[in-house]
mmCIF file of C-alpha atoms in Angstrom:
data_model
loop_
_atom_site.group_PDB
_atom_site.id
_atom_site.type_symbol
_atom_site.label_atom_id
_atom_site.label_comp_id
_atom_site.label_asym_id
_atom_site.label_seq_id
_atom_site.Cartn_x
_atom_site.Cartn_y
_atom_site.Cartn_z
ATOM 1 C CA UNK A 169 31.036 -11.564 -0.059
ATOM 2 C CA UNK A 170 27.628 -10.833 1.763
ATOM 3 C CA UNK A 171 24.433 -12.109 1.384
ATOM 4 C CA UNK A 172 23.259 -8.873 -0.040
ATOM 5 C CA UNK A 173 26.246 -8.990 -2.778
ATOM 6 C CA UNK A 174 25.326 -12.241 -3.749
ATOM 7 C CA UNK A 175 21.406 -11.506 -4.576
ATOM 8 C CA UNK A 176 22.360 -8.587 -7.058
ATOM 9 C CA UNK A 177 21.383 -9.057 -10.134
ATOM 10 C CA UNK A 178 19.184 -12.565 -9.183
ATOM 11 C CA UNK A 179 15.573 -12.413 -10.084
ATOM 12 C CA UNK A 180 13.338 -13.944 -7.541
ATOM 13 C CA UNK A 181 12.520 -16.986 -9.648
ATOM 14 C CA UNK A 182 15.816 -18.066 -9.618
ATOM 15 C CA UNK A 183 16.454 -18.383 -5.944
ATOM 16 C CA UNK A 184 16.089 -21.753 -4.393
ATOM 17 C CA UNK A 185 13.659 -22.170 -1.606
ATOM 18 C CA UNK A 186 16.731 -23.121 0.307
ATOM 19 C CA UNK A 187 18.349 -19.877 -0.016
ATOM 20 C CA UNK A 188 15.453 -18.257 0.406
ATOM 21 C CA UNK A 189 14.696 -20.059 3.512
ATOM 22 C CA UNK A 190 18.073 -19.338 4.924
ATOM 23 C CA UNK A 191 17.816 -15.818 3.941
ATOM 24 C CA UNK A 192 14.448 -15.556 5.845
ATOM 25 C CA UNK A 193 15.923 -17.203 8.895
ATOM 26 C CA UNK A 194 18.376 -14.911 8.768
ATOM 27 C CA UNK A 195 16.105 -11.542 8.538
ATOM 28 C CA UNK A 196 14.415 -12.764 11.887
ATOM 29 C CA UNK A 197 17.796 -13.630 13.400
ATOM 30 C CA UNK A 198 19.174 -10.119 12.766
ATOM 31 C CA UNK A 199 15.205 -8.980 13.873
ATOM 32 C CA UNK A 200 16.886 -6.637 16.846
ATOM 33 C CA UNK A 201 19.317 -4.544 14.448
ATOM 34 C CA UNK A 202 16.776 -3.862 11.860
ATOM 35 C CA UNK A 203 14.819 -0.820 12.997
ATOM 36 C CA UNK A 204 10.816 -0.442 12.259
ATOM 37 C CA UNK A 205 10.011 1.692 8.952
ATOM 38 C CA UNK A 206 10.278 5.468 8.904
ATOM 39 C CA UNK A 207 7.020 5.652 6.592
ATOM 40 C CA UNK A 208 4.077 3.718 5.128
ATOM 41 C CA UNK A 209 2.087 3.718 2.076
ATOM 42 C CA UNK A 210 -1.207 2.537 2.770
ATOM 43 C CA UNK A 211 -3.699 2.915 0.235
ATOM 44 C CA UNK A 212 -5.523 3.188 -2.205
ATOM 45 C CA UNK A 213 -5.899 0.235 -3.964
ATOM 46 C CA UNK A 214 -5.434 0.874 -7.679
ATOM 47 C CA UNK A 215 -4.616 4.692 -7.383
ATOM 48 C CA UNK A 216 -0.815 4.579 -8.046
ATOM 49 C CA UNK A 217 0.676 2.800 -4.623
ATOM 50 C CA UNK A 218 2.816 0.780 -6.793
ATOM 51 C CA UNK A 219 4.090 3.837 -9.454
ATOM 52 C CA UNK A 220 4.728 5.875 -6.239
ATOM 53 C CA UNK A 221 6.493 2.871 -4.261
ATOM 54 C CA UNK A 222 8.875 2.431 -7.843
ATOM 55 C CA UNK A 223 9.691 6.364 -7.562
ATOM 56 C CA UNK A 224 10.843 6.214 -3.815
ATOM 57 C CA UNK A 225 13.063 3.093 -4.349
ATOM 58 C CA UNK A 226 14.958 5.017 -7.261
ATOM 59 C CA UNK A 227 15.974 7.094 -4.296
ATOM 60 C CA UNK A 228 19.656 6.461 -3.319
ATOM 61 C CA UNK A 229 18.306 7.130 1.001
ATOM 62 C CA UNK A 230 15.528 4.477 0.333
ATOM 63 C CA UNK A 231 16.670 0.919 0.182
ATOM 64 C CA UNK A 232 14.734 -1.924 -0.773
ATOM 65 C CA UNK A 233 13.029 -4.815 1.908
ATOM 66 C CA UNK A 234 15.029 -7.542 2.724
ATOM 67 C CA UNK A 235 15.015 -10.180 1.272
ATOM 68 C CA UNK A 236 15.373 -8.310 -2.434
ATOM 69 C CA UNK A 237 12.246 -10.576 -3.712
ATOM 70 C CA UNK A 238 10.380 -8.428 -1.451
ATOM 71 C CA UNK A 239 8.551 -6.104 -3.828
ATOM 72 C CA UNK A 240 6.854 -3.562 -1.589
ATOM 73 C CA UNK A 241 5.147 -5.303 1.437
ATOM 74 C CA UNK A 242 5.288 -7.093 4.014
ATOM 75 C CA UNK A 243 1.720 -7.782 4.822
ATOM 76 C CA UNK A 244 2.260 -7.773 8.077
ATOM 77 C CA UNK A 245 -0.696 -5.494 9.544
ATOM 78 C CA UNK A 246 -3.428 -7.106 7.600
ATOM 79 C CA UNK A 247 -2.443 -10.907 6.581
ATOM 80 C CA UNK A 248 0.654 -11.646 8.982
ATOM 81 C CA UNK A 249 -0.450 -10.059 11.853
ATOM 82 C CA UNK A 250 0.318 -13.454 14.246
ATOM 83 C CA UNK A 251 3.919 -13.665 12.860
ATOM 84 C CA UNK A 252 4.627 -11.440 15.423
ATOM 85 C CA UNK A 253 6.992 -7.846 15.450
ATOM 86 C CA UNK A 254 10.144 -9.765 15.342
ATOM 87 C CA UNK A 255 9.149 -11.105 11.728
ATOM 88 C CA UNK A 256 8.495 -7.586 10.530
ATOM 89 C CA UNK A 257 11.160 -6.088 11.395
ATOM 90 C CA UNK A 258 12.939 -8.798 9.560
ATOM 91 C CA UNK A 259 11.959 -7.509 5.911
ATOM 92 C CA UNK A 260 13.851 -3.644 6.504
ATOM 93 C CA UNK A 261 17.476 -2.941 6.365
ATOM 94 C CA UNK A 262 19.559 -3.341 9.611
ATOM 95 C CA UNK A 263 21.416 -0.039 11.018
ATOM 96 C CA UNK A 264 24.678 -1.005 9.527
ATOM 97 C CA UNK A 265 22.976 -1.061 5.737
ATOM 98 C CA UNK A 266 21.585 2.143 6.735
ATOM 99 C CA UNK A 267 24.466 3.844 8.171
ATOM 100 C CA UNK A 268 26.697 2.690 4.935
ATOM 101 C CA UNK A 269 24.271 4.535 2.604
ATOM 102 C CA UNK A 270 24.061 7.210 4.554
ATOM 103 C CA UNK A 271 28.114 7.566 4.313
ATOM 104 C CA UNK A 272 27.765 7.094 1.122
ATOM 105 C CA UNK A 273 25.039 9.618 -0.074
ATOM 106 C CA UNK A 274 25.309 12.323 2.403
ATOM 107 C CA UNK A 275 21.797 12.164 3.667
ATOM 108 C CA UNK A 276 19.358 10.951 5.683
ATOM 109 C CA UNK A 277 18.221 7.163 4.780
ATOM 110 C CA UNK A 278 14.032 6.425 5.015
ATOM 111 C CA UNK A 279 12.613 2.884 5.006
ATOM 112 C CA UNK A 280 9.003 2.068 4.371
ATOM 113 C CA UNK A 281 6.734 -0.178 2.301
ATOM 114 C CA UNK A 282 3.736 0.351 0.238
ATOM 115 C CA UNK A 283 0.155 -1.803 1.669
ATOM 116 C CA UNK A 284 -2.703 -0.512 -0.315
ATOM 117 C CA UNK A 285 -4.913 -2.635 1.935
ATOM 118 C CA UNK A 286 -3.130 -0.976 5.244
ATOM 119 C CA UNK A 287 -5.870 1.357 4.717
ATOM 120 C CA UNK A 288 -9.068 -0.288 4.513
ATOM 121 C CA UNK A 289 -8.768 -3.135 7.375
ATOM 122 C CA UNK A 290 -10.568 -2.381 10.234
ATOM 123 C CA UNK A 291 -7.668 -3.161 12.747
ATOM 124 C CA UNK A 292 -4.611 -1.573 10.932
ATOM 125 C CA UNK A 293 -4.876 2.159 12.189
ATOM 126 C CA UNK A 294 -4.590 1.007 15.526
ATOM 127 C CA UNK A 295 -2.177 -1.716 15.422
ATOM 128 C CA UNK A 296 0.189 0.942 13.351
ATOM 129 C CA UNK A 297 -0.299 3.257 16.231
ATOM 130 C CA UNK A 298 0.948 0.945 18.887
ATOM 131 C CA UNK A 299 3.672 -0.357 17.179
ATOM 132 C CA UNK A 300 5.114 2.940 15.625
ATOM 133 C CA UNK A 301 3.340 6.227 16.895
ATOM 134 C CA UNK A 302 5.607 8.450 14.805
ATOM 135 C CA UNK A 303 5.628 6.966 11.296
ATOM 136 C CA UNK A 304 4.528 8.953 8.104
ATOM 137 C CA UNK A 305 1.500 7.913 6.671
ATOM 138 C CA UNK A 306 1.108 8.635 2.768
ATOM 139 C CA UNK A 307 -2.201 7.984 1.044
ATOM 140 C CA UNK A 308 -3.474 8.501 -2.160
ATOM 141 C CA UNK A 309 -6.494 8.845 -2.931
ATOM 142 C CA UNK A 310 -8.388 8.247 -6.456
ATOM 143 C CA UNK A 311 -11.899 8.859 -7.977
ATOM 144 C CA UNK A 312 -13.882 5.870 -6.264
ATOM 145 C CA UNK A 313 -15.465 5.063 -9.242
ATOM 146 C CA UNK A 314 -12.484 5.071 -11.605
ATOM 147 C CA UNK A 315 -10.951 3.033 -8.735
ATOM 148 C CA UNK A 316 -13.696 0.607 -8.437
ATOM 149 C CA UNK A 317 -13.266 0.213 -12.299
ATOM 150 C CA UNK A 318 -10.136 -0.405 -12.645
ATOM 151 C CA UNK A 319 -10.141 -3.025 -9.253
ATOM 152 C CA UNK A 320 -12.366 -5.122 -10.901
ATOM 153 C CA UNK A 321 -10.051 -4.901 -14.362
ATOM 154 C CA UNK A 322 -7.373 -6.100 -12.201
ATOM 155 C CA UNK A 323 -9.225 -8.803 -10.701
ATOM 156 C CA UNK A 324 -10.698 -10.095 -13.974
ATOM 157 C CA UNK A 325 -7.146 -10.195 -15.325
ATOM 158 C CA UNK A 326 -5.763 -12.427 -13.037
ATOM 159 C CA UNK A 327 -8.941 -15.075 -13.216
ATOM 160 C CA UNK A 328 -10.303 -14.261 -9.880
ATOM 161 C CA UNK A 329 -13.801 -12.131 -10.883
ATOM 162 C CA UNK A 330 -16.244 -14.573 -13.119
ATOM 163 C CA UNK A 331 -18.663 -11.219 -12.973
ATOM 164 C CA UNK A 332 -19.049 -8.575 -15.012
ATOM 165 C CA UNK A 333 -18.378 -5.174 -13.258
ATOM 166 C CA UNK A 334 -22.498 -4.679 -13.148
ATOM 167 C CA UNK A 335 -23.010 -7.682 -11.562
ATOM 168 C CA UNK A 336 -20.013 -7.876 -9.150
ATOM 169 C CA UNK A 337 -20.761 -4.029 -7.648
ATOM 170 C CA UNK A 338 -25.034 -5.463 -7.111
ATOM 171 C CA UNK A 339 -23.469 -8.805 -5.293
ATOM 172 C CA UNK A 340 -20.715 -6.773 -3.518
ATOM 173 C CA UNK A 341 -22.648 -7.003 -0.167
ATOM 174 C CA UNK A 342 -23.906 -10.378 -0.574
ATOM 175 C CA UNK A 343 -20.549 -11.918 -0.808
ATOM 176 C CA UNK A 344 -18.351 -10.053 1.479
ATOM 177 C CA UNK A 345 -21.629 -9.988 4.250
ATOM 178 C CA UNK A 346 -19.698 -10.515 7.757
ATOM 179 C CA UNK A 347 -15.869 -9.978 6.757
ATOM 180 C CA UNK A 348 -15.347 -7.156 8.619
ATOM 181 C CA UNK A 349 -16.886 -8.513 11.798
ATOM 182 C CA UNK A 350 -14.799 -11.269 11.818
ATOM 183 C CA UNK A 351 -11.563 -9.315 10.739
ATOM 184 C CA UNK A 352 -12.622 -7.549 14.105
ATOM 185 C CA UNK A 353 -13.280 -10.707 15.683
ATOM 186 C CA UNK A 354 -10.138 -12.646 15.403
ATOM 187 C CA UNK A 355 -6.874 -11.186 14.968
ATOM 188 C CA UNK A 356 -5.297 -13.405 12.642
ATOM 189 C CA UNK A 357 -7.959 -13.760 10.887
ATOM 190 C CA UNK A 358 -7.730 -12.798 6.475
ATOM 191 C CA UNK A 359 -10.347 -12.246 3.708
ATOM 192 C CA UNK A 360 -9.805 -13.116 0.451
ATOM 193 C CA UNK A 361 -13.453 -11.914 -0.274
ATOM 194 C CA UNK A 362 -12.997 -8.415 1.545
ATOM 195 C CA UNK A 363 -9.637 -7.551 0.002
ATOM 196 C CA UNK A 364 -10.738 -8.992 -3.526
ATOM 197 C CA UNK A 365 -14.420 -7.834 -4.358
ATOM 198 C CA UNK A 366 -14.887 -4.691 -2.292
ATOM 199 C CA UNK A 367 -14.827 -2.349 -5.338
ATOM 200 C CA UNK A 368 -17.773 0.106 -3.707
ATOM 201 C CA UNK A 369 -16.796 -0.002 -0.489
ATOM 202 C CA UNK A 370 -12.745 0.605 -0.622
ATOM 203 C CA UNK A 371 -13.942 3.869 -2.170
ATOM 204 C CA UNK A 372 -15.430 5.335 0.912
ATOM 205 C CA UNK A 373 -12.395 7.102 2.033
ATOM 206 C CA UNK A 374 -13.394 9.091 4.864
ATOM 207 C CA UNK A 375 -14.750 5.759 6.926
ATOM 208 C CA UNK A 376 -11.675 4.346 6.374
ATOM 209 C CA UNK A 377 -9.184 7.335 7.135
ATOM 210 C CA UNK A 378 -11.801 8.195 10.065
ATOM 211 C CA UNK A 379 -9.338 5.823 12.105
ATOM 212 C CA UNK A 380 -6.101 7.313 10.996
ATOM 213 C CA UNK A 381 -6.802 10.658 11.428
ATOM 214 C CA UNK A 382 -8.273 9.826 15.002
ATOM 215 C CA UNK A 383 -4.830 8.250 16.205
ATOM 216 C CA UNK A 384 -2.229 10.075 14.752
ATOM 217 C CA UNK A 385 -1.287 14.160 14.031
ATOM 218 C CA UNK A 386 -2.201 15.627 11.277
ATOM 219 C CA UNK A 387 1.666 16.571 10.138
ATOM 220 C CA UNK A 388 2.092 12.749 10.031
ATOM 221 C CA UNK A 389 -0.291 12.566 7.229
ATOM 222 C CA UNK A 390 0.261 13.337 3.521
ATOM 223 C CA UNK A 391 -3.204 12.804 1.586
ATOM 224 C CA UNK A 392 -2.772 13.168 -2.223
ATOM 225 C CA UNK A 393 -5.211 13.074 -4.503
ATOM 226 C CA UNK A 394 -3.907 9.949 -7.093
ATOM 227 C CA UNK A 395 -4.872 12.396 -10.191
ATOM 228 C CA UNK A 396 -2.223 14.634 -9.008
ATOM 229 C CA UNK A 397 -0.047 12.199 -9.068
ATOM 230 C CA UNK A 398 -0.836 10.749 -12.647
ATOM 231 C CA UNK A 399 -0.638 14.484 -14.192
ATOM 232 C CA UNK A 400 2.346 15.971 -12.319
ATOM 233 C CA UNK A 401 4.774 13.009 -10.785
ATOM 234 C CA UNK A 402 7.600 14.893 -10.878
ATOM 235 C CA UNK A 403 6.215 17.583 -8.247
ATOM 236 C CA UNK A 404 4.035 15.091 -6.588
ATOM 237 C CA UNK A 405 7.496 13.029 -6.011
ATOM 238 C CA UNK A 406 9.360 16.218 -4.717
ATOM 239 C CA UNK A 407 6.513 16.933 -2.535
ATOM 240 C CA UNK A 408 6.357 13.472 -1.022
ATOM 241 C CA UNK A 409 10.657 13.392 -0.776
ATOM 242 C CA UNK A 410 10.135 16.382 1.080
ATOM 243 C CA UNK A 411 7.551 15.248 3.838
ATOM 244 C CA UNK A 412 9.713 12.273 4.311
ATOM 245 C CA UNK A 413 12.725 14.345 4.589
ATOM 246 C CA UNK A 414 14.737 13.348 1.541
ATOM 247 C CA UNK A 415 16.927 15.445 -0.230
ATOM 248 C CA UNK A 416 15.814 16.295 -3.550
ATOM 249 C CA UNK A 417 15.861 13.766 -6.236
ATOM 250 C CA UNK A 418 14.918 13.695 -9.942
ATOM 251 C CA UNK A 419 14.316 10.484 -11.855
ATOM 252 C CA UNK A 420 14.787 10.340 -15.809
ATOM 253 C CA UNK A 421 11.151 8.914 -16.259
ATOM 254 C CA UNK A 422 8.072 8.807 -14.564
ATOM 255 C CA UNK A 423 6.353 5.430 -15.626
ATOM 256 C CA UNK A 424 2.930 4.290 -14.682
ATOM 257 C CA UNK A 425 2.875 0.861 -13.594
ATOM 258 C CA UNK A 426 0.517 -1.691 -13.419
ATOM 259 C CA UNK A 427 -1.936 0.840 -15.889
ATOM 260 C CA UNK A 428 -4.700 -1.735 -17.754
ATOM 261 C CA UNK A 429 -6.405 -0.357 -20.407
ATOM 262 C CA UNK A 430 -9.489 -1.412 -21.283
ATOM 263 C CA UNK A 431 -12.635 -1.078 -22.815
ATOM 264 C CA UNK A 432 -14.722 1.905 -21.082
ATOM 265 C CA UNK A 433 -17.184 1.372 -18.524
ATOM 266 C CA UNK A 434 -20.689 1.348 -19.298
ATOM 267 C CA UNK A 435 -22.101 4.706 -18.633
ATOM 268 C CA UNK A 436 -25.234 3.331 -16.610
ATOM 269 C CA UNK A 437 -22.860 2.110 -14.162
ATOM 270 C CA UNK A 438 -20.606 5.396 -14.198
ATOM 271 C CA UNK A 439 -24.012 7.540 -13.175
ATOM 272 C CA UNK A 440 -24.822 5.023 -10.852
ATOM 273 C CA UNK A 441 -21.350 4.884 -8.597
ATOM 274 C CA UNK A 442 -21.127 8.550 -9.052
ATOM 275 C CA UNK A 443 -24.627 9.339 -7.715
ATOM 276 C CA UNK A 444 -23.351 6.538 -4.780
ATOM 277 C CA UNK A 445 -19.802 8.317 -4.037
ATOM 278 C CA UNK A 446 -21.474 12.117 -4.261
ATOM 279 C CA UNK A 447 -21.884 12.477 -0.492
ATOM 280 C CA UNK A 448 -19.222 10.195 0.944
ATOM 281 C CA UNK A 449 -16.889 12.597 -1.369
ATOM 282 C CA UNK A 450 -18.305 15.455 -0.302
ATOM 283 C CA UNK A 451 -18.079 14.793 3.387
ATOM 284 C CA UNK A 452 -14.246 13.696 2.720
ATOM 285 C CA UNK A 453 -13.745 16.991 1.620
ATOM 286 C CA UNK A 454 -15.305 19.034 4.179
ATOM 287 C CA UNK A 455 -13.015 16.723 6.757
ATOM 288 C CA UNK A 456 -10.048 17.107 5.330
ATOM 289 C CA UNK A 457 -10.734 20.853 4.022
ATOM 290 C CA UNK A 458 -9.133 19.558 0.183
ATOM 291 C CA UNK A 459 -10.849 19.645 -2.773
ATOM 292 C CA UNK A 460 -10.838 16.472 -5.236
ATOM 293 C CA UNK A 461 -11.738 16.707 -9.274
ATOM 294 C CA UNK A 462 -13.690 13.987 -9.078
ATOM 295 C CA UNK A 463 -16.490 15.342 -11.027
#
């Protein structure tokens, strides 16, 4: 029985850290028969990474990271950059795995993962570039201040904002002054404060896609507006399968995951982020010649 066969059905919880320490030995053991993903999901945060990560793995051709408690990341480019290329490549499938399901399904297998902060650090674009030159890049993209809304619901849930959402967007600048320079600065460096309270400033897209779309072809890039994907899944996961190359697949539900509801925001605040995001959306349009409903 493989390792694989062992962990089906086990829920992460209920591995030991011994097995889970052998099994990540293991992953960077077996580093050089585990290729590099075929695609990436990297951003937004809050705009349906995670619903859109759940629809690809229900795809026979995409298997899951290894070890299975991997839910859809590594962190690799952002928080575990020092860890080095051998310990990424240790979370993906090795070329036997793949070449079974491809024998078994008849198709073409595609491995990725889903970062949502891939997008917005500084260093990422570049370091993706090196490294892999001809993945597929797929971002979504929703309504910056819907996004900033529901980033700061998120954060409030799981204890980490003592703010209200007025008062977190005026200090946003105050307490995530000098992140990026020293993201920029040092290599291995991480920031809780820039991942976790930059609710106005994730939602500048085109400053933060400015690098992607400088480094790699257009064709490489799928941009989707996160809206899209809310209202239509079903053709927004066709059209996705069919950028990555995947034959056609249909799932028998398209759920929304990790959706908060909530009280609504206080309309002072939605005039004052939409005046904010106006230009910075209209620009992003003009670039990237699509139109978002953002209005």
């Amino acid at each position: 029985m493989t390792i694989r066969d062992r962990l089906k059905g086990v829920v992460p919880h209920q591995v030991s850290h011994q097995v889970r320490s052998s099994l990540v030995r293991y992953g960077e053991r077996t580093s050089d028969r585990r290729p590099l993903p075929d695609f990436l999901i990297t951003g937004t945060k809050r705009g349906g990474t995670t619903s859109l990560w759940r629809y690809l793995l229900a795809h026979p051709l995409v298997p899951r990271l290894f070890p299975a408690w991997n839910t859809k990341t590594s962190h690799y480019f952002e928080e575990n950059w020092g860890r080095g290329e051998a310990w990424y490549r240790s979370h993906f499938p090795t070329v036997r795995h793949r070449q079974a399901l491809e024998r078994r399904h008849g198709g073409p297998v595609r491995v990725g993962e889903a970062a949502p902060l891939y997008m917005f650090h500084p260093l990422v674009a570049q370091r993706v570039a090196e490294l892999m030159p001809d993945v597929r890049l797929i971002f979504l993209l929703r309504d910056p201040v819907e996004r900033a809304y529901s980033h700061w619901k998120e954060r409030r849930t799981e204890g980490r904002e003592p703010l209200d959402f007025a008062e977190a967007l005026a200090r946003e600048e105050e307490r995530t002054a000098g992140e990026r320079e020293k993201l920029i600065a040092d290599p291995t460096y991480f920031s809780e404060a820039y991942d976790w309270y930059t609710y106005r400033a994730r939602g500048r897209y085109l400053e933060h896609l400015t690098p992607w779309l400088d480094r790699f072809d257009r064709s490489q890039l799928l941009i989707l507006p996160s809206e899209t994907l809310y209202a239509e899944p079903a053709a927004t996961y066709a059209r996705v399968l069919d950028f990555l190359g995947l034959p056609p697949h249909r799932l028998a539900a398209y759920e929304a995951h990790n959706h908060r509801r909530s009280s609504a925001m206080p309309e002072q605040v939605r005039e004052e982020l939409s005046a904010h995001f106006a230009p910075h959306n209209a620009v992003l349009e003009q670039r990237l010649g699509m139109r978002f409903d953002w209005s």
